[in-house]
Coordinates of C-alpha atoms in Angstrom, one line a residue:
M7 CA 43.1 -44.2 -2.2
P8 CA 42.2 -44.8 1.5
G9 CA 44.7 -43.4 3.9
M10 CA 46.2 -41.0 1.3
P11 CA 46.3 -37.4 2.6
C12 CA 44.2 -34.9 0.8
A13 CA 45.9 -32.5 -1.6
L14 CA 46.5 -29.1 -0.1
P15 CA 45.9 -25.9 -1.9
T16 CA 48.9 -23.7 -2.7
G17 CA 50.6 -22.6 0.4
G18 CA 49.8 -25.9 2.1
L19 CA 47.0 -24.6 4.2
L20 CA 43.3 -25.5 4.1
P21 CA 40.9 -22.5 3.9
H22 CA 39.1 -21.8 7.2
P23 CA 35.5 -23.0 6.8
Q24 CA 34.2 -19.8 8.5
H25 CA 36.1 -17.6 6.0
T26 CA 34.7 -19.6 3.1
M27 CA 31.1 -19.2 4.3
M28 CA 31.6 -15.5 4.8
E29 CA 33.0 -15.1 1.2
I30 CA 30.0 -17.1 -0.2
A31 CA 27.6 -15.0 1.8
N32 CA 29.2 -11.8 0.6
V33 CA 29.0 -12.9 -3.0
S34 CA 25.5 -14.3 -2.7
S35 CA 23.9 -11.4 -0.9
P36 CA 25.0 -7.8 -1.7
E37 CA 24.6 -5.4 1.2
V38 CA 22.7 -2.9 -0.9
F39 CA 20.8 -2.8 -4.2
V40 CA 20.9 0.1 -6.6
L41 CA 17.4 1.0 -7.9
L42 CA 18.1 2.6 -11.3
G43 CA 14.4 3.7 -11.6
F44 CA 14.1 6.9 -13.6
S45 CA 17.8 7.9 -13.2
A46 CA 18.2 7.8 -17.0
R47 CA 15.9 10.9 -17.1
P48 CA 17.2 13.1 -14.3
S49 CA 15.1 16.1 -15.4
L50 CA 12.0 14.1 -14.9
E51 CA 12.7 13.1 -11.3
A52 CA 11.7 16.4 -9.7
V53 CA 8.3 16.3 -11.5
L54 CA 7.8 12.7 -10.6
F55 CA 8.5 13.4 -7.0
I56 CA 5.8 16.0 -6.8
V57 CA 3.3 13.9 -8.7
V58 CA 4.0 10.7 -6.7
L59 CA 3.8 12.6 -3.4
G60 CA 0.5 14.1 -4.4
F61 CA -1.1 10.8 -5.3
Y62 CA 0.3 9.1 -2.2
V63 CA -1.3 11.7 0.1
V64 CA -4.6 11.4 -1.8
S65 CA -4.4 7.6 -1.5
I66 CA -3.8 7.6 2.2
L67 CA -6.5 10.2 2.9
G68 CA -9.1 8.7 0.5
N69 CA -8.7 5.1 1.6
G70 CA -8.4 6.1 5.2
I71 CA -11.8 8.0 4.9
I72 CA -13.5 4.9 3.4
I73 CA -12.2 2.7 6.2
L74 CA -13.4 5.3 8.8
V75 CA -16.8 5.8 7.3
S76 CA -17.5 2.1 6.7
R77 CA -16.7 1.5 10.4
M78 CA -18.6 4.5 11.9
D79 CA -21.8 4.4 9.8
V80 CA -24.1 1.5 10.7
H81 CA -25.8 1.6 7.3
L82 CA -22.4 0.5 5.7
H83 CA -22.1 -2.5 8.0
T84 CA -22.7 -4.8 5.0
P85 CA -20.5 -7.4 3.2
M86 CA -19.9 -5.0 0.2
Y87 CA -18.4 -2.3 2.5
F88 CA -16.6 -4.8 4.7
F89 CA -14.7 -6.0 1.6
L90 CA -14.2 -2.4 0.4
A91 CA -12.6 -1.5 3.8
N92 CA -10.3 -4.5 3.3
L93 CA -9.4 -3.2 -0.2
S94 CA -8.7 0.3 1.1
F95 CA -6.5 -1.0 3.9
L96 CA -4.6 -3.1 1.3
D97 CA -4.1 -0.1 -1.0
I98 CA -2.7 2.0 1.9
S99 CA -0.3 -0.9 2.8
F100 CA 0.7 -1.6 -0.8
T101 CA 1.6 2.1 -1.6
T102 CA 3.4 2.5 1.7
S103 CA 5.6 -0.5 1.0
I104 CA 6.9 1.2 -2.2
V105 CA 6.3 5.0 -2.3
P106 CA 8.5 6.2 0.6
Q107 CA 11.6 4.5 -0.8
L108 CA 10.7 5.8 -4.3
L109 CA 10.3 9.3 -3.0
A110 CA 13.7 9.1 -1.2
N111 CA 15.4 7.9 -4.5
L112 CA 13.7 10.6 -6.6
W113 CA 14.7 13.3 -4.1
G114 CA 18.4 12.7 -3.7
P115 CA 21.3 11.3 -5.7
Q116 CA 21.3 8.1 -3.5
K117 CA 19.4 5.3 -5.4
T118 CA 20.2 2.5 -3.0
I119 CA 18.1 0.2 -0.8
S120 CA 19.5 -2.2 1.8
Y121 CA 19.3 -5.9 1.2
G122 CA 16.9 -6.3 4.1
G123 CA 14.8 -3.4 2.8
C124 CA 14.6 -5.0 -0.6
V125 CA 13.6 -8.3 0.8
V126 CA 10.8 -6.7 2.9
Q127 CA 9.6 -4.7 -0.2
F128 CA 9.3 -7.6 -2.6
C129 CA 7.7 -9.8 0.1
I130 CA 5.1 -7.3 1.0
S131 CA 4.3 -6.2 -2.5
H132 CA 4.0 -9.8 -3.7
W133 CA 1.8 -10.6 -0.7
L134 CA -0.6 -7.7 -1.2
G135 CA -0.7 -8.1 -5.0
A136 CA -1.8 -11.7 -4.7
T137 CA -4.3 -10.8 -1.9
E138 CA -5.8 -8.0 -4.1
C139 CA -6.5 -10.5 -6.9
V140 CA -8.3 -12.9 -4.6
L141 CA -10.1 -10.0 -2.8
L142 CA -11.4 -8.6 -6.1
A143 CA -12.8 -12.0 -7.0
T144 CA -14.4 -12.3 -3.6
M145 CA -16.1 -8.9 -4.2
S146 CA -17.4 -10.0 -7.5
Y147 CA -19.0 -13.1 -5.8
D148 CA -20.6 -10.7 -3.4
R149 CA -22.1 -8.7 -6.3
Y150 CA -23.2 -12.0 -7.9
A151 CA -25.0 -13.0 -4.7
A152 CA -26.7 -9.6 -4.3
I153 CA -28.0 -9.5 -7.9
C154 CA -28.6 -13.1 -8.9
R155 CA -29.7 -14.4 -5.5
P156 CA -31.2 -11.4 -3.7
L157 CA -33.6 -13.5 -1.5
H158 CA -30.8 -15.6 -0.2
Y159 CA -28.2 -12.9 0.0
I160 CA -28.2 -12.4 3.8
V161 CA -28.0 -16.2 4.3
I162 CA -25.2 -16.6 1.8
M163 CA -23.1 -13.6 2.8
H164 CA -23.4 -13.9 6.6
P165 CA -20.6 -12.2 8.7
Q166 CA -18.7 -15.4 9.5
F167 CA -18.5 -16.4 5.8
C168 CA -17.4 -12.9 4.8
L169 CA -14.7 -12.9 7.5
G170 CA -13.6 -16.4 6.3
L171 CA -13.3 -15.1 2.7
A172 CA -11.3 -12.1 3.7
L173 CA -9.0 -14.2 5.9
A174 CA -8.5 -16.7 3.0
S175 CA -7.6 -13.8 0.7
W176 CA -5.0 -12.4 3.1
L177 CA -3.5 -15.8 4.1
G178 CA -3.5 -17.1 0.6
G179 CA -1.5 -14.1 -0.6
L180 CA 0.9 -14.4 2.4
T181 CA 1.5 -18.1 1.7
T182 CA 2.5 -17.6 -1.9
S183 CA 4.6 -14.6 -1.0
M184 CA 6.5 -16.6 1.7
V185 CA 7.2 -19.5 -0.7
G186 CA 8.3 -17.3 -3.6
S187 CA 10.3 -15.0 -1.4
T188 CA 12.1 -17.9 0.3
L189 CA 13.1 -19.4 -3.0
T190 CA 14.3 -16.0 -4.3
M191 CA 16.4 -15.3 -1.2
L192 CA 18.2 -18.7 -1.6
L193 CA 19.5 -17.6 -5.1
P194 CA 23.1 -16.6 -5.2
L195 CA 23.4 -13.2 -6.9
C196 CA 27.2 -13.3 -7.3
G197 CA 27.6 -9.5 -6.7
N198 CA 24.9 -8.4 -9.1
N199 CA 23.0 -5.6 -7.4
H200 CA 21.7 -3.2 -10.0
I201 CA 17.9 -3.4 -10.5
D202 CA 16.5 -1.5 -13.5
H203 CA 13.3 -0.5 -11.7
F204 CA 12.1 1.8 -9.0
F205 CA 11.2 -0.9 -6.5
C206 CA 12.4 -4.4 -5.7
E207 CA 10.3 -6.9 -7.6
M208 CA 10.7 -10.7 -7.4
P209 CA 11.2 -11.5 -11.1
L210 CA 13.9 -8.8 -11.4
I211 CA 15.8 -10.2 -8.4
M212 CA 15.6 -13.6 -10.0
Q213 CA 17.2 -12.2 -13.2
L214 CA 20.3 -11.2 -11.1
A215 CA 21.0 -14.8 -10.1
C216 CA 24.0 -16.5 -11.5
V217 CA 22.5 -20.0 -11.3
D218 CA 19.6 -21.9 -12.9
I219 CA 16.3 -20.4 -11.9
S220 CA 13.9 -23.0 -13.4
L221 CA 12.4 -23.9 -10.1
N222 CA 11.7 -20.3 -9.2
E223 CA 10.1 -19.7 -12.6
M224 CA 8.0 -22.8 -12.3
E225 CA 6.8 -21.5 -8.8
M226 CA 6.1 -18.1 -10.2
Y227 CA 4.1 -19.4 -13.2
L228 CA 2.1 -21.6 -10.9
A229 CA 1.4 -18.8 -8.4
S230 CA 0.4 -16.5 -11.3
F231 CA -2.1 -19.0 -12.5
V232 CA -3.6 -19.6 -9.0
F233 CA -3.6 -16.0 -7.8
V234 CA -4.0 -14.0 -11.0
V235 CA -5.6 -16.1 -13.8
L236 CA -8.1 -18.1 -11.6
P237 CA -9.4 -15.0 -9.8
L238 CA -9.9 -13.2 -13.1
G239 CA -11.7 -16.3 -14.4
L240 CA -14.0 -16.2 -11.3
I241 CA -14.7 -12.5 -11.9
L242 CA -15.6 -13.1 -15.5
V243 CA -17.9 -16.0 -14.6
S244 CA -19.6 -13.9 -11.9
Y245 CA -20.2 -11.0 -14.2
G246 CA -21.4 -13.4 -16.9
H247 CA -24.2 -14.5 -14.6
I248 CA -24.8 -10.9 -13.5
A249 CA -25.2 -9.8 -17.1
R250 CA -27.7 -12.5 -17.8
A251 CA -29.7 -11.7 -14.7
V252 CA -29.7 -7.9 -15.6
L253 CA -31.0 -8.7 -19.1
K254 CA -33.9 -10.5 -17.6
I255 CA -35.0 -7.4 -15.6
R256 CA -37.8 -5.7 -17.5
S257 CA -37.8 -2.2 -15.9
A258 CA -35.1 0.3 -17.0
E259 CA -34.9 1.5 -13.4
G260 CA -34.2 -2.0 -12.1
R261 CA -31.5 -2.5 -14.7
R262 CA -29.9 0.9 -13.9
K263 CA -29.9 0.1 -10.1
A264 CA -28.4 -3.3 -10.7
L265 CA -25.7 -2.0 -13.0
N266 CA -24.8 0.9 -10.5
T267 CA -24.1 -1.7 -7.8
C268 CA -21.4 -3.3 -10.1
S269 CA -20.0 -0.3 -12.0
S270 CA -17.5 0.7 -9.3
H271 CA -16.1 -2.8 -8.9
V272 CA -15.9 -3.3 -12.7
A273 CA -13.9 0.0 -13.0
V274 CA -11.5 -1.1 -10.2
V275 CA -11.0 -4.5 -11.8
S276 CA -10.4 -3.0 -15.2
L277 CA -7.8 -0.6 -13.9
F278 CA -6.0 -3.4 -11.9
Y279 CA -6.0 -6.2 -14.4
G280 CA -5.6 -3.7 -17.4
S281 CA -2.3 -2.5 -15.9
I282 CA -1.1 -6.1 -15.3
I283 CA -2.0 -7.2 -18.8
L284 CA -0.2 -4.1 -20.3
M285 CA 2.8 -4.8 -18.1
Y286 CA 3.3 -8.4 -19.2
L287 CA 2.4 -7.9 -22.8
Q288 CA 5.3 -5.5 -23.3
P289 CA 7.9 -6.7 -25.9
A290 CA 11.4 -7.3 -24.7
K291 CA 13.0 -4.0 -25.8
S292 CA 14.7 -1.3 -23.8
T293 CA 12.1 1.3 -24.8
S294 CA 9.3 -1.1 -23.8
H295 CA 11.0 -1.6 -20.4
E296 CA 11.0 2.1 -19.8
Q297 CA 7.3 2.2 -20.7
G298 CA 6.8 -0.7 -18.3
K299 CA 8.2 1.4 -15.5
F300 CA 5.5 4.0 -16.1
I301 CA 2.8 1.3 -16.2
A302 CA 4.1 0.0 -12.9
L303 CA 4.0 3.5 -11.5
F304 CA 0.4 3.7 -12.6
Y305 CA -0.7 0.5 -10.8
T306 CA 1.4 1.1 -7.7
V307 CA 0.7 4.9 -7.2
V308 CA -2.2 6.1 -9.3
T309 CA -4.7 3.2 -9.1
P310 CA -4.8 3.1 -5.2
A311 CA -5.5 6.8 -5.2
L312 CA -8.3 6.5 -7.8
N313 CA -10.1 3.6 -6.1
P314 CA -11.7 5.8 -3.3
F315 CA -13.0 8.2 -5.9
I316 CA -14.4 5.4 -8.1
Y317 CA -16.3 4.0 -5.1
T318 CA -17.6 7.3 -3.8
L319 CA -18.4 9.5 -6.9
R320 CA -21.3 7.3 -8.1
N321 CA -22.2 5.7 -4.7
T322 CA -24.9 7.6 -3.0
E323 CA -24.6 5.4 0.2
V324 CA -21.0 6.3 0.8
K325 CA -21.6 10.0 0.0
S326 CA -24.6 10.2 2.4
A327 CA -22.7 8.3 5.1
L328 CA -19.7 10.6 4.7
R329 CA -22.0 13.7 4.9
H330 CA -23.8 12.3 7.9
T331 CA -20.5 11.5 9.7
V332 CA -19.0 14.9 9.0
L333 CA -22.2 16.7 10.1
E334 CA -22.6 14.5 13.2
N335 CA -19.0 15.2 14.3
C336 CA -19.2 18.9 13.6
C337 CA -22.6 19.4 15.3
G338 CA -21.5 17.2 18.2
S339 CA -18.4 19.2 18.8
A340 CA -20.3 22.5 18.5
G341 CA -22.9 21.2 21.0
K342 CA -20.2 20.2 23.5
R343 CA -18.6 23.6 23.2
A344 CA -21.9 25.4 23.7
Q345 CA -22.6 23.3 26.9
I346 CA -19.2 24.3 28.3

């Protein structure tokens, strides 16, 4: 009734609003998360540390060399190598957002990551994962234009258009990451802080929530469709047109040359999407979850290290550019020393 005093809690004192907010914050956001990772197999951690460190070093060096060579050699100032340099930079960033923390957890008994570190990790990994999907679709369109419309290739893939496609890839991935990350950070976790994985991943954080996550799931499914399924569809359509164009080429040499320009990209797409499909087709069993960790280890650590080799082993342009760059630098340094 109006004018009636509010009932007081036991003790006759109303709780201080600031204390209540602090308690809610403490319950909602734990200070640290425990990344269980491979702790169930402690004998494997030392081996994994060496393997992961090796692949990380190879990934940094390999992708760094591709970026350097594609910038220094004028013969590689083409749309294909512009997008490849973007992919290499993305791979370096993606592995660096995950591997240092993974190495720290594999090395010592401490398996924790701060709340802020976890947020940064799932924001960046989500951003770069979505960006890579769009970037791979963009690269397939570049191959389509090169093979199916060779006479108009320079007009279609002009520098401003390529820059726009690259920016759209990066900004699109950033947008979906910001939306998904914001919704995830708003979820109260009620003290749950154990993540059965080796890095912070958005769906796993959502599973810790003690409230309804229907909105988060809806956003995640929509983002997956836009940034995973649609780019894959565009890649398949592009290669459908490419396959039809290649079949129309009469000379065996012409077919071989056309296929060689696409083989590296097809291999990278197969590795990337193959890992994702295997990851999400795993049945909901504990053994399958353990297998899922190794699949995740493959696409976060191994695939970025393999990409530079895939693009260089069968690519004469990159190999000759690398050889030319190395010889030019060596000879230039030797010449300068001789003059001195």
